[in-house]
CSV table of C-alpha atoms and ligand atoms in Angstrom, one decimal:
chain,number,residue,atom,x,y,z
B,1,UNK,CA,49.3,-63.6,-109.6
B,2,UNK,CA,51.0,-63.4,-113.0
B,3,UNK,CA,49.7,-64.2,-116.5
B,4,UNK,CA,50.8,-64.3,-120.1
B,5,UNK,CA,49.1,-62.1,-122.6
B,6,UNK,CA,49.5,-63.3,-126.2
B,7,UNK,CA,48.6,-61.6,-129.5
B,8,UNK,CA,48.3,-64.5,-131.8
B,9,UNK,CA,48.8,-65.0,-135.6
B,10,UNK,CA,52.5,-63.9,-135.8
B,11,UNK,CA,54.9,-66.3,-137.5
B,12,UNK,CA,57.9,-67.2,-135.4
B,13,UNK,CA,61.3,-66.5,-137.0
B,14,UNK,CA,64.9,-66.4,-136.0
B,15,UNK,CA,67.2,-68.4,-133.8
B,16,UNK,CA,67.1,-69.3,-130.1
B,17,UNK,CA,69.2,-71.4,-127.7
B,18,UNK,CA,67.5,-73.9,-125.4
B,19,UNK,CA,67.8,-74.2,-121.6
B,20,UNK,CA,69.4,-77.0,-119.7
B,21,UNK,CA,67.2,-80.0,-119.0
B,22,UNK,CA,65.0,-79.8,-115.9
B,23,UNK,CA,64.7,-83.6,-115.7
B,24,UNK,CA,68.5,-84.0,-115.8
B,25,UNK,CA,69.3,-81.1,-113.4
B,26,UNK,CA,66.9,-82.3,-110.6
B,27,UNK,CA,68.4,-85.9,-110.2
B,28,UNK,CA,72.0,-84.6,-110.6
B,29,UNK,CA,71.4,-82.0,-107.8
B,30,UNK,CA,69.9,-84.7,-105.6
B,31,UNK,CA,72.9,-87.0,-106.4
B,32,UNK,CA,75.3,-84.2,-105.4
B,33,UNK,CA,74.1,-84.7,-101.8
B,34,UNK,CA,75.9,-88.1,-101.8
B,35,UNK,CA,79.2,-86.7,-103.2
B,36,UNK,CA,81.6,-85.5,-100.5
B,37,UNK,CA,82.6,-81.8,-100.8
B,38,UNK,CA,81.6,-79.4,-103.5
B,39,UNK,CA,79.9,-80.1,-106.9
B,40,UNK,CA,79.5,-77.4,-109.5
B,41,UNK,CA,76.6,-77.9,-111.9
B,42,UNK,CA,76.6,-75.8,-115.1
B,43,UNK,CA,73.8,-75.1,-117.5
B,44,UNK,CA,71.2,-75.5,-114.8
B,45,UNK,CA,67.9,-73.9,-115.9
B,46,UNK,CA,66.5,-71.0,-113.8
B,47,UNK,CA,63.2,-72.8,-112.9
B,48,UNK,CA,60.9,-73.1,-109.9
B,49,UNK,CA,61.6,-76.8,-109.7
B,50,UNK,CA,65.4,-76.1,-109.4
B,51,UNK,CA,64.6,-73.5,-106.7
B,52,UNK,CA,62.6,-76.2,-104.8
B,53,UNK,CA,65.4,-78.7,-105.1
B,54,UNK,CA,67.9,-76.2,-103.8
B,55,UNK,CA,65.7,-75.6,-100.8
B,56,UNK,CA,65.6,-79.3,-100.1
B,57,UNK,CA,69.4,-79.5,-100.3
B,58,UNK,CA,69.7,-76.6,-97.9
B,59,UNK,CA,67.2,-78.2,-95.5
B,60,UNK,CA,69.4,-81.3,-95.5
B,61,UNK,CA,72.4,-79.2,-94.5
B,62,UNK,CA,74.1,-78.5,-97.8
B,63,UNK,CA,75.3,-75.1,-98.7
B,64,UNK,CA,73.9,-74.1,-102.1
B,65,UNK,CA,74.8,-71.1,-104.1
B,66,UNK,CA,73.7,-70.0,-107.5
B,67,UNK,CA,75.3,-67.7,-110.1
B,68,UNK,CA,73.1,-67.5,-113.2
B,69,UNK,CA,72.9,-71.1,-114.7
B,70,UNK,CA,75.7,-72.4,-112.3
B,71,UNK,CA,74.6,-74.1,-109.1
B,72,UNK,CA,77.2,-75.1,-106.5
B,73,UNK,CA,76.4,-77.6,-103.8
B,74,UNK,CA,78.6,-78.4,-100.9
B,75,UNK,CA,77.4,-81.5,-99.0
B,76,UNK,CA,80.2,-81.6,-96.4
B,77,UNK,CA,77.9,-80.6,-93.5
B,78,UNK,CA,74.8,-82.4,-94.8
B,79,UNK,CA,73.5,-84.7,-92.1
B,80,UNK,CA,69.7,-84.3,-92.6
B,81,UNK,CA,67.6,-87.3,-93.5
B,82,UNK,CA,64.1,-86.0,-93.6
B,83,UNK,CA,62.2,-84.0,-96.1
B,84,UNK,CA,59.2,-82.3,-94.5
B,85,UNK,CA,55.8,-82.4,-96.1
B,86,UNK,CA,55.7,-78.7,-97.3
B,87,UNK,CA,58.9,-79.3,-99.2
B,88,UNK,CA,57.7,-82.6,-100.6
B,89,UNK,CA,54.5,-80.9,-101.7
B,90,UNK,CA,56.3,-78.0,-103.3
B,91,UNK,CA,57.7,-80.5,-105.8
B,92,UNK,CA,56.4,-84.0,-106.0
B,93,UNK,CA,59.5,-85.2,-107.9
B,94,UNK,CA,61.5,-84.7,-104.7
B,95,UNK,CA,61.2,-88.5,-104.3
B,96,UNK,CA,64.4,-88.4,-106.3
B,97,UNK,CA,66.2,-87.6,-103.0
B,98,UNK,CA,65.2,-91.0,-101.6
B,99,UNK,CA,68.3,-92.9,-102.9
B,100,UNK,CA,70.8,-90.2,-102.1
B,101,UNK,CA,69.7,-89.7,-98.5
B,102,UNK,CA,69.4,-93.4,-97.8
B,103,UNK,CA,72.9,-94.1,-99.3
B,104,UNK,CA,74.4,-91.2,-97.4
B,105,UNK,CA,72.7,-91.5,-93.9
B,106,UNK,CA,71.4,-95.1,-94.0
B,107,UNK,CA,68.0,-93.6,-93.0
B,108,UNK,CA,65.5,-91.4,-94.8
B,109,UNK,CA,62.0,-90.1,-93.9
B,110,UNK,CA,59.8,-88.6,-96.5
B,111,UNK,CA,56.1,-87.7,-96.6
B,112,UNK,CA,54.4,-89.8,-99.3
B,113,UNK,CA,54.6,-87.7,-102.4
B,114,UNK,CA,51.0,-87.0,-103.4
B,115,UNK,CA,49.8,-87.5,-106.9
B,116,UNK,CA,49.7,-84.5,-109.2
B,117,UNK,CA,47.6,-83.1,-112.0
B,118,UNK,CA,48.7,-85.8,-114.5
B,119,UNK,CA,48.3,-88.9,-112.4
B,120,UNK,CA,48.6,-90.8,-109.1
B,121,UNK,CA,52.4,-91.1,-109.5
B,122,UNK,CA,52.9,-94.1,-107.3
B,123,UNK,CA,56.4,-94.9,-106.0
B,124,UNK,CA,56.1,-98.6,-105.5
B,125,UNK,CA,58.9,-99.4,-108.0
B,126,UNK,CA,61.3,-97.0,-106.0
B,127,UNK,CA,60.4,-98.6,-102.7
B,128,UNK,CA,60.7,-102.2,-104.0
B,129,UNK,CA,64.1,-101.4,-105.4
B,130,UNK,CA,65.3,-99.9,-102.1
B,131,UNK,CA,64.1,-103.1,-100.3
B,132,UNK,CA,66.1,-105.2,-102.9
B,133,UNK,CA,69.2,-103.1,-101.9
B,134,UNK,CA,68.6,-104.0,-98.3
B,135,UNK,CA,66.5,-101.2,-96.9
B,136,UNK,CA,63.7,-101.8,-94.4
B,137,UNK,CA,60.7,-99.6,-95.2
B,138,UNK,CA,57.7,-98.6,-93.1
B,139,UNK,CA,54.8,-96.6,-94.5
B,140,UNK,CA,52.4,-95.0,-92.1
B,141,UNK,CA,50.3,-91.9,-91.6
B,142,UNK,CA,51.4,-90.6,-95.0
B,143,UNK,CA,55.1,-91.0,-94.2
B,144,UNK,CA,57.7,-93.4,-95.6
B,145,UNK,CA,60.7,-94.4,-93.5
B,146,UNK,CA,63.6,-96.3,-95.0
B,147,UNK,CA,66.5,-97.6,-92.9
B,148,UNK,CA,69.6,-99.6,-93.9
B,149,UNK,CA,71.7,-99.7,-90.7
B,150,UNK,CA,74.3,-102.0,-92.3
B,151,UNK,CA,74.4,-100.0,-95.4
B,152,UNK,CA,73.0,-101.0,-98.9
B,153,UNK,CA,74.2,-104.1,-100.7
B,154,UNK,CA,74.4,-104.6,-104.5
B,155,UNK,CA,71.8,-106.9,-106.1
B,156,UNK,CA,69.9,-107.6,-109.3
B,157,UNK,CA,66.8,-105.5,-109.9
B,158,UNK,CA,64.3,-106.1,-112.7
B,159,UNK,CA,61.9,-103.1,-113.2
B,160,UNK,CA,58.4,-104.1,-114.2
B,161,UNK,CA,58.2,-100.8,-116.0
B,162,UNK,CA,61.2,-98.7,-117.1
B,163,UNK,CA,60.4,-95.9,-114.6
B,164,UNK,CA,62.7,-92.9,-115.0
B,165,UNK,CA,62.7,-91.9,-111.3
B,166,UNK,CA,63.1,-95.4,-110.0
B,167,UNK,CA,66.0,-96.0,-112.4
B,168,UNK,CA,67.6,-92.8,-111.1
B,169,UNK,CA,67.1,-93.6,-107.5
B,170,UNK,CA,68.6,-97.1,-108.0
B,171,UNK,CA,71.6,-95.7,-109.8
B,172,UNK,CA,72.2,-93.1,-107.1
B,173,UNK,CA,71.7,-95.5,-104.1
B,174,UNK,CA,73.7,-98.4,-105.7
B,175,UNK,CA,76.7,-96.2,-106.5
B,176,UNK,CA,78.1,-96.5,-103.0
B,177,UNK,CA,76.5,-99.8,-102.1
B,178,UNK,CA,78.7,-102.9,-101.2
B,179,UNK,CA,79.0,-104.9,-104.3
B,180,UNK,CA,77.5,-104.6,-107.8
B,181,UNK,CA,73.9,-103.9,-108.8
B,182,UNK,CA,72.4,-104.8,-112.2
B,183,UNK,CA,69.2,-103.0,-113.3
B,184,UNK,CA,67.2,-104.8,-116.0
B,185,UNK,CA,64.5,-103.0,-117.9
B,186,UNK,CA,66.0,-99.7,-116.8
B,187,UNK,CA,64.7,-96.4,-118.3
B,188,UNK,CA,66.8,-95.3,-121.3
B,189,UNK,CA,66.0,-91.5,-121.3
B,190,UNK,CA,69.0,-89.2,-122.1
B,191,UNK,CA,68.7,-87.7,-118.6
B,192,UNK,CA,69.6,-91.2,-117.1
B,193,UNK,CA,72.9,-91.1,-119.1
B,194,UNK,CA,73.5,-87.5,-118.0
B,195,UNK,CA,73.1,-88.5,-114.3
B,196,UNK,CA,75.5,-91.5,-114.8
B,197,UNK,CA,78.0,-89.2,-116.5
B,198,UNK,CA,77.9,-86.9,-113.5
B,199,UNK,CA,78.3,-89.7,-111.0
B,200,UNK,CA,81.1,-91.3,-112.9
B,201,UNK,CA,82.8,-87.9,-112.8
B,202,UNK,CA,82.5,-88.1,-109.0
B,203,UNK,CA,84.2,-91.6,-109.0
B,204,UNK,CA,81.2,-93.9,-109.5
B,205,UNK,CA,81.5,-97.0,-111.7
B,206,UNK,CA,78.3,-97.1,-113.8
B,207,UNK,CA,78.1,-98.7,-117.2
B,208,UNK,CA,75.2,-99.2,-119.6
B,209,UNK,CA,73.2,-96.1,-118.8
B,210,UNK,CA,70.9,-95.2,-121.6
B,211,UNK,CA,70.7,-99.0,-122.5
B,212,UNK,CA,68.1,-101.4,-121.1
B,213,UNK,CA,70.5,-102.8,-118.6
B,214,UNK,CA,72.7,-100.7,-116.2
B,215,UNK,CA,75.5,-102.1,-114.1
B,216,UNK,CA,76.6,-100.1,-111.0
B,217,UNK,CA,79.7,-101.3,-109.2
B,218,UNK,CA,79.6,-99.8,-105.7
B,219,UNK,CA,82.5,-97.6,-104.6
B,220,UNK,CA,83.4,-96.5,-101.1
B,221,UNK,CA,82.9,-92.8,-101.6
B,222,UNK,CA,82.1,-90.2,-104.2
B,223,UNK,CA,83.8,-86.8,-104.4
B,224,UNK,CA,82.0,-83.8,-105.8
B,225,UNK,CA,82.9,-82.7,-109.3
B,226,UNK,CA,81.7,-80.3,-112.0
B,227,UNK,CA,79.2,-81.2,-114.7
B,228,UNK,CA,77.3,-79.4,-117.5
B,229,UNK,CA,73.6,-80.5,-117.8
B,230,UNK,CA,72.5,-81.6,-121.2
B,231,UNK,CA,70.0,-79.4,-123.2
B,232,UNK,CA,66.3,-79.9,-122.6
B,233,UNK,CA,64.9,-82.0,-125.4
B,234,UNK,CA,61.3,-81.3,-124.3
B,235,UNK,CA,61.7,-77.6,-124.3
B,236,UNK,CA,63.3,-77.8,-127.7
B,237,UNK,CA,60.4,-79.7,-129.1
B,238,UNK,CA,58.0,-77.3,-127.5
B,239,UNK,CA,59.5,-74.4,-129.3
B,240,UNK,CA,59.4,-76.5,-132.5
B,241,UNK,CA,55.7,-77.0,-132.0
B,242,UNK,CA,55.2,-73.3,-131.5
B,243,UNK,CA,57.1,-72.6,-134.7
B,244,UNK,CA,55.0,-75.2,-136.6
B,245,UNK,CA,51.6,-73.8,-135.5
B,246,UNK,CA,52.6,-70.3,-136.6
B,247,UNK,CA,53.9,-71.4,-140.0
B,248,UNK,CA,57.3,-70.0,-139.1
B,249,UNK,CA,61.0,-70.9,-139.5
B,250,UNK,CA,63.3,-71.2,-136.4
B,251,UNK,CA,66.8,-72.5,-135.8
B,252,UNK,CA,67.4,-74.0,-132.3
B,253,UNK,CA,71.0,-74.0,-131.3
B,254,UNK,CA,73.2,-75.8,-128.7
B,255,UNK,CA,70.8,-78.8,-128.7
B,256,UNK,CA,71.4,-82.5,-129.2
B,257,UNK,CA,69.4,-83.6,-132.3
B,258,UNK,CA,69.9,-87.3,-131.5
B,259,UNK,CA,67.6,-86.8,-128.4
B,260,UNK,CA,64.8,-85.5,-130.6
B,261,UNK,CA,64.6,-88.6,-132.8
B,262,UNK,CA,60.9,-89.6,-132.6
B,263,UNK,CA,59.8,-86.0,-132.4
B,264,UNK,CA,61.6,-85.0,-135.6
B,265,UNK,CA,59.8,-87.8,-137.5
B,266,UNK,CA,56.5,-86.4,-136.2
B,267,UNK,CA,57.2,-82.8,-137.3
B,268,UNK,CA,58.2,-84.1,-140.8
B,269,UNK,CA,54.9,-86.0,-140.9
B,270,UNK,CA,53.0,-82.7,-140.5
B,271,UNK,CA,54.9,-81.3,-143.5
B,272,UNK,CA,57.6,-79.4,-141.6
B,273,UNK,CA,61.1,-79.3,-143.2
B,274,UNK,CA,63.8,-80.2,-140.6
B,275,UNK,CA,67.5,-79.7,-141.1
B,276,UNK,CA,69.9,-80.8,-138.4
B,277,UNK,CA,73.6,-80.5,-137.8
B,278,UNK,CA,75.7,-81.7,-134.8
B,279,UNK,CA,74.4,-79.0,-132.4
B,280,UNK,CA,71.3,-77.4,-134.0
B,281,UNK,CA,67.9,-78.1,-135.6
B,282,UNK,CA,66.2,-75.8,-138.1
B,283,UNK,CA,62.4,-76.2,-138.5
B,284,UNK,CA,60.5,-74.6,-141.4
B,285,UNK,CA,56.7,-75.1,-141.2
B,286,UNK,CA,54.3,-75.2,-144.2
B,287,UNK,CA,51.4,-72.6,-144.2
B,288,UNK,CA,49.1,-75.5,-143.4
B,289,UNK,CA,50.2,-78.5,-141.3
B,290,UNK,CA,49.1,-82.0,-142.1
B,291,UNK,CA,47.4,-84.2,-139.4
B,292,UNK,CA,49.2,-87.2,-137.9
B,293,UNK,CA,47.4,-90.6,-138.1
B,294,UNK,CA,48.5,-91.9,-134.7
B,295,UNK,CA,50.8,-90.8,-131.9
B,296,UNK,CA,51.4,-93.2,-129.1
B,297,UNK,CA,53.5,-92.0,-126.1
B,298,UNK,CA,56.1,-94.5,-125.0
B,299,UNK,CA,59.3,-94.7,-122.8
B,300,UNK,CA,62.4,-93.5,-124.6
B,301,UNK,CA,63.3,-93.9,-127.4
B,302,UNK,CA,59.6,-93.8,-128.1
B,303,UNK,CA,57.5,-90.6,-128.5
B,304,UNK,CA,57.9,-88.7,-125.1
B,305,UNK,CA,54.8,-88.2,-123.0
B,306,UNK,CA,56.1,-84.8,-122.0
B,307,UNK,CA,55.7,-83.4,-125.5
B,308,UNK,CA,52.2,-84.9,-126.0
B,309,UNK,CA,50.3,-81.8,-124.9
B,310,UNK,CA,52.4,-79.2,-126.9
B,311,UNK,CA,52.0,-81.4,-130.0
B,312,UNK,CA,48.3,-81.9,-129.3
B,313,UNK,CA,47.9,-78.1,-129.3
B,314,UNK,CA,49.8,-77.8,-132.6
B,315,UNK,CA,47.6,-80.4,-134.3
B,316,UNK,CA,44.4,-78.5,-133.6
B,317,UNK,CA,45.0,-76.4,-136.8
B,318,UNK,CA,46.3,-79.3,-138.9
B,319,UNK,CA,44.4,-80.4,-142.0
B,320,UNK,CA,42.6,-83.6,-141.1
B,321,UNK,CA,42.1,-85.7,-138.0
B,322,UNK,CA,45.0,-86.7,-135.6
B,323,UNK,CA,44.8,-89.4,-132.9
B,324,UNK,CA,47.0,-89.3,-129.7
B,325,UNK,CA,47.2,-92.3,-127.3
B,326,UNK,CA,48.7,-91.5,-123.9
B,327,UNK,CA,50.1,-94.7,-122.5
B,328,UNK,CA,52.3,-93.3,-119.7
B,329,UNK,CA,50.1,-91.2,-117.4
B,330,UNK,CA,46.4,-91.6,-116.7
B,331,UNK,CA,45.3,-88.0,-116.7
B,332,UNK,CA,47.4,-86.1,-119.2
B,333,UNK,CA,44.6,-84.7,-121.3
B,334,UNK,CA,43.3,-82.1,-118.8
B,335,UNK,CA,44.6,-79.3,-121.1
B,336,UNK,CA,42.2,-80.3,-123.8
B,337,UNK,CA,39.3,-78.7,-121.9
B,338,UNK,CA,41.1,-75.4,-122.2
B,339,UNK,CA,42.0,-76.0,-125.9
B,340,UNK,CA,38.3,-76.2,-126.7
B,341,UNK,CA,37.9,-72.6,-125.5
B,342,UNK,CA,40.1,-71.6,-128.5
B,343,UNK,CA,37.6,-73.3,-130.8
B,344,UNK,CA,39.6,-76.5,-131.1
B,345,UNK,CA,37.6,-79.7,-132.0
B,346,UNK,CA,38.9,-82.5,-129.7
B,347,UNK,CA,37.3,-85.5,-128.2
B,348,UNK,CA,38.8,-87.5,-125.4
B,349,UNK,CA,38.0,-91.1,-124.6
B,350,UNK,CA,40.1,-92.5,-121.8
B,351,UNK,CA,43.7,-92.7,-123.0
B,352,UNK,CA,42.8,-91.5,-126.5
B,353,UNK,CA,42.3,-88.0,-127.9
B,354,UNK,CA,40.9,-87.4,-131.4
B,355,UNK,CA,41.8,-84.0,-132.8
B,356,UNK,CA,39.8,-82.8,-135.8
B,357,UNK,CA,41.8,-79.9,-137.3
B,358,UNK,CA,40.0,-76.5,-137.7
B,359,UNK,CA,40.9,-73.7,-140.1
B,360,UNK,CA,41.4,-71.2,-137.3
B,361,UNK,CA,41.6,-70.8,-133.5
B,362,UNK,CA,40.4,-67.6,-131.8
B,363,UNK,CA,42.1,-66.1,-128.7
B,364,UNK,CA,40.7,-67.1,-125.3
B,365,UNK,CA,41.1,-66.6,-121.5
B,366,UNK,CA,42.4,-69.9,-120.2
B,367,UNK,CA,43.9,-71.4,-117.0
B,368,UNK,CA,46.9,-73.7,-116.7
B,369,UNK,CA,46.6,-76.8,-114.5
B,370,UNK,CA,49.9,-78.6,-115.2
B,371,UNK,CA,53.4,-77.9,-116.7
B,372,UNK,CA,53.1,-79.3,-120.2
B,373,UNK,CA,49.4,-78.6,-120.5
B,374,UNK,CA,50.3,-75.0,-119.8
B,375,UNK,CA,52.9,-75.0,-122.6
B,376,UNK,CA,50.1,-76.3,-124.9
B,377,UNK,CA,48.0,-73.2,-124.1
B,378,UNK,CA,50.9,-70.9,-125.1
B,379,UNK,CA,51.2,-72.8,-128.4
B,380,UNK,CA,47.4,-72.5,-129.0
B,381,UNK,CA,47.6,-68.8,-128.1
B,382,UNK,CA,50.4,-68.2,-130.6
B,383,UNK,CA,48.4,-70.0,-133.3
B,384,UNK,CA,45.1,-68.3,-132.6
B,385,UNK,CA,43.7,-65.0,-134.0
B,386,UNK,CA,43.3,-62.3,-131.4
B,387,UNK,CA,44.3,-62.0,-127.8
B,388,UNK,CA,44.8,-64.9,-125.3
B,389,UNK,CA,45.3,-64.6,-121.6
B,390,UNK,CA,46.8,-67.5,-119.7
B,391,UNK,CA,46.5,-67.5,-115.9
B,392,UNK,CA,48.2,-69.7,-113.2
B,393,UNK,CA,51.4,-69.6,-115.2
B,394,UNK,CA,53.5,-70.8,-112.2
B,395,UNK,CA,52.9,-74.3,-113.5
B,396,UNK,CA,54.6,-73.4,-116.7
B,397,UNK,CA,57.5,-71.7,-114.9
B,398,UNK,CA,58.3,-74.9,-113.1
B,399,UNK,CA,59.8,-76.2,-116.4
B,400,UNK,CA,60.2,-73.4,-118.9
B,401,UNK,CA,62.7,-70.6,-118.3
B,402,UNK,CA,61.2,-67.2,-119.3
B,403,UNK,CA,59.3,-68.5,-122.3
B,404,UNK,CA,58.0,-65.0,-122.9
B,405,UNK,CA,61.6,-63.8,-123.5
B,406,UNK,CA,62.4,-66.7,-125.9
B,407,UNK,CA,59.2,-66.4,-127.9
B,408,UNK,CA,59.4,-62.5,-128.1
B,409,UNK,CA,63.0,-63.0,-129.4
B,410,UNK,CA,61.4,-65.0,-132.2
B,411,UNK,CA,58.9,-62.2,-133.1
B,412,UNK,CA,56.1,-63.8,-131.1
B,413,UNK,CA,53.9,-61.3,-129.2
B,414,UNK,CA,53.8,-62.5,-125.6
B,415,UNK,CA,54.0,-60.5,-122.4
B,416,UNK,CA,54.3,-61.6,-118.8
B,417,UNK,CA,52.0,-59.4,-116.7
B,418,UNK,CA,52.2,-59.3,-112.9
B,419,UNK,CA,48.6,-58.6,-111.9
B,420,UNK,CA,50.1,-56.5,-109.2
B,421,UNK,CA,50.7,-54.1,-112.0
B,422,UNK,CA,54.2,-54.5,-113.3
B,423,UNK,CA,54.5,-55.7,-116.9
B,424,UNK,CA,57.7,-57.8,-116.8
B,425,UNK,CA,58.7,-58.4,-120.3
B,426,UNK,CA,57.7,-58.3,-123.9
K,501,EPZ,C1,59.9,-88.5,-115.1
K,501,EPZ,O1,58.8,-88.7,-114.1
K,501,EPZ,C2,59.8,-87.1,-115.5
K,501,EPZ,N1,60.0,-86.2,-114.3
K,501,EPZ,C3,58.4,-86.8,-116.1
K,501,EPZ,O2,58.5,-85.4,-116.6
K,501,EPZ,C4,58.2,-87.7,-117.3
K,501,EPZ,O3,57.0,-87.5,-117.8
K,501,EPZ,C5,58.4,-89.2,-116.9
K,501,EPZ,O4,59.7,-89.3,-116.2
K,501,EPZ,C6,58.3,-90.1,-118.0
K,501,EPZ,O5,59.3,-89.8,-119.0
K,501,EPZ,C7,61.3,-86.0,-113.9
K,501,EPZ,O6,62.2,-86.5,-114.4
K,501,EPZ,C8,61.4,-85.0,-112.7
K,501,EPZ,P1,58.2,-92.6,-114.4
K,501,EPZ,P2,58.7,-90.1,-113.3
K,501,EPZ,O7,58.6,-93.1,-113.1
K,501,EPZ,O8,60.1,-90.5,-112.9
K,501,EPZ,C9,54.4,-95.3,-113.3
K,501,EPZ,C10,57.6,-83.3,-116.8
K,501,EPZ,O9,56.6,-82.8,-117.4
K,501,EPZ,N2,55.2,-95.6,-112.0
K,501,EPZ,O10,58.9,-93.0,-115.6
K,501,EPZ,O11,57.7,-89.9,-112.2
K,501,EPZ,C11,53.9,-93.9,-113.2
K,501,EPZ,O12,52.6,-93.9,-112.6
K,501,EPZ,C12,57.5,-84.5,-116.0
K,501,EPZ,O13,58.8,-82.8,-116.9
K,501,EPZ,C13,54.7,-96.6,-111.2
K,501,EPZ,O14,53.7,-97.2,-111.4
K,501,EPZ,O15,58.1,-91.0,-114.4
K,501,EPZ,C14,53.7,-93.6,-114.7
K,501,EPZ,O16,52.5,-94.2,-115.2
K,501,EPZ,C15,56.1,-85.0,-115.9
K,501,EPZ,N3,55.4,-96.9,-110.0
K,501,EPZ,C16,54.9,-94.4,-115.3
K,501,EPZ,O17,55.3,-95.3,-114.4
K,501,EPZ,C17,56.6,-96.2,-109.7
K,501,EPZ,O18,57.2,-96.5,-108.6
K,501,EPZ,C18,56.1,-93.4,-115.7
K,501,EPZ,O19,56.6,-92.9,-114.5
K,501,EPZ,C19,57.0,-95.2,-110.6
K,501,EPZ,C20,56.3,-94.9,-111.7
């Protein structure tokens, strides 16, 4: 059992680079299954979720090798069409394999991906879209079986909600369908465009990704290629929030400022100075942050739900009262119960959190229950006086690559302790 031990109150200074995007790497690795031969994916973050995705690819018959941030996938021998329950449970977003397996093998069997800490996470939009593409679907005893014996056929699909995962499954499945598919009300996140760029590099014909309407002209086959994953905009904003709560000044390099749009506006509203150039962002925080009247999470290009918790933690020390409305997931305020242990003053009422800023937080022993809620606890610990211990850090390591190394490199005092005795880094 590992934990982070943080000595708070130290201002973050310096420069850091940001890892590749988890939410881009996962669908791209799943899509590699559909591409004949070998794909080489660069800038793949070293995360538990990437490990889980590689395990699923191996289970399906791919050979997967990894050299640092480069993951190679050869799908030549991949004939598998089932993801067993333990692998599905290891990572609920493995539903992203649905479209790739169905398109490749005309049959796929998954166990129903359970909900997770932040919500029920239904997949009805994914399944409805696969039916529109010609699949027959049976759901029984916690398993989903999709078959398309005659292959998938292009069609028009209008999503009732711009679901990121459903958009990705449609793009992947439709890329080798017979005919053209048009997706209306598609998700517009940058990770969607990155997936389309990878698939187009493999011979797909996808246009409009990142817009509200995506057109996929089916091709006979895709051939593996190489691709470098975009930088993780959520991790970048997390380290910006960490800088802000400590009153520090940090430059983040090799990032894509355009992907941080609504988040930059928010940091400026708290009184932070932000300077950007084509591949970096510099944030300089005031000694006292200002509160933010209202944050409402929305699909891209709105304020991202994934940065709600880190920003919520940052605002616990802002001067004044801030309000956050979480419109995407029904249970994404669980971290607030732990924030209160630091002395934060927060009230939650359904989808709304009201954060009354306090002059200081004190260190606490806290427990992580989900990925971004865990990042929020690191931020509170950095901004608190005294020592903080965070347990159950595996949740955090699903999406953040060695945060203790990045934050220590910025003068933060954070250690990763393996309770079996070894202290792994400072
Ligand atoms: C992706 O999840 C991300 N995960 C999430 O990041 C992110 O929070 C989310 O998109 C929104 O941006 C990955 O990319 C691996 P959705 P996804 O489908 O695809 C409802 C993180 O912290 N919905 O856009 O599951 C759903 O219940 C993770 O990195 C349906 O009702 O998100 C939710 O309310 C967390 N039916 C909303 O849509 C469906 O069939 C958004 O879900 C699908 C979704």
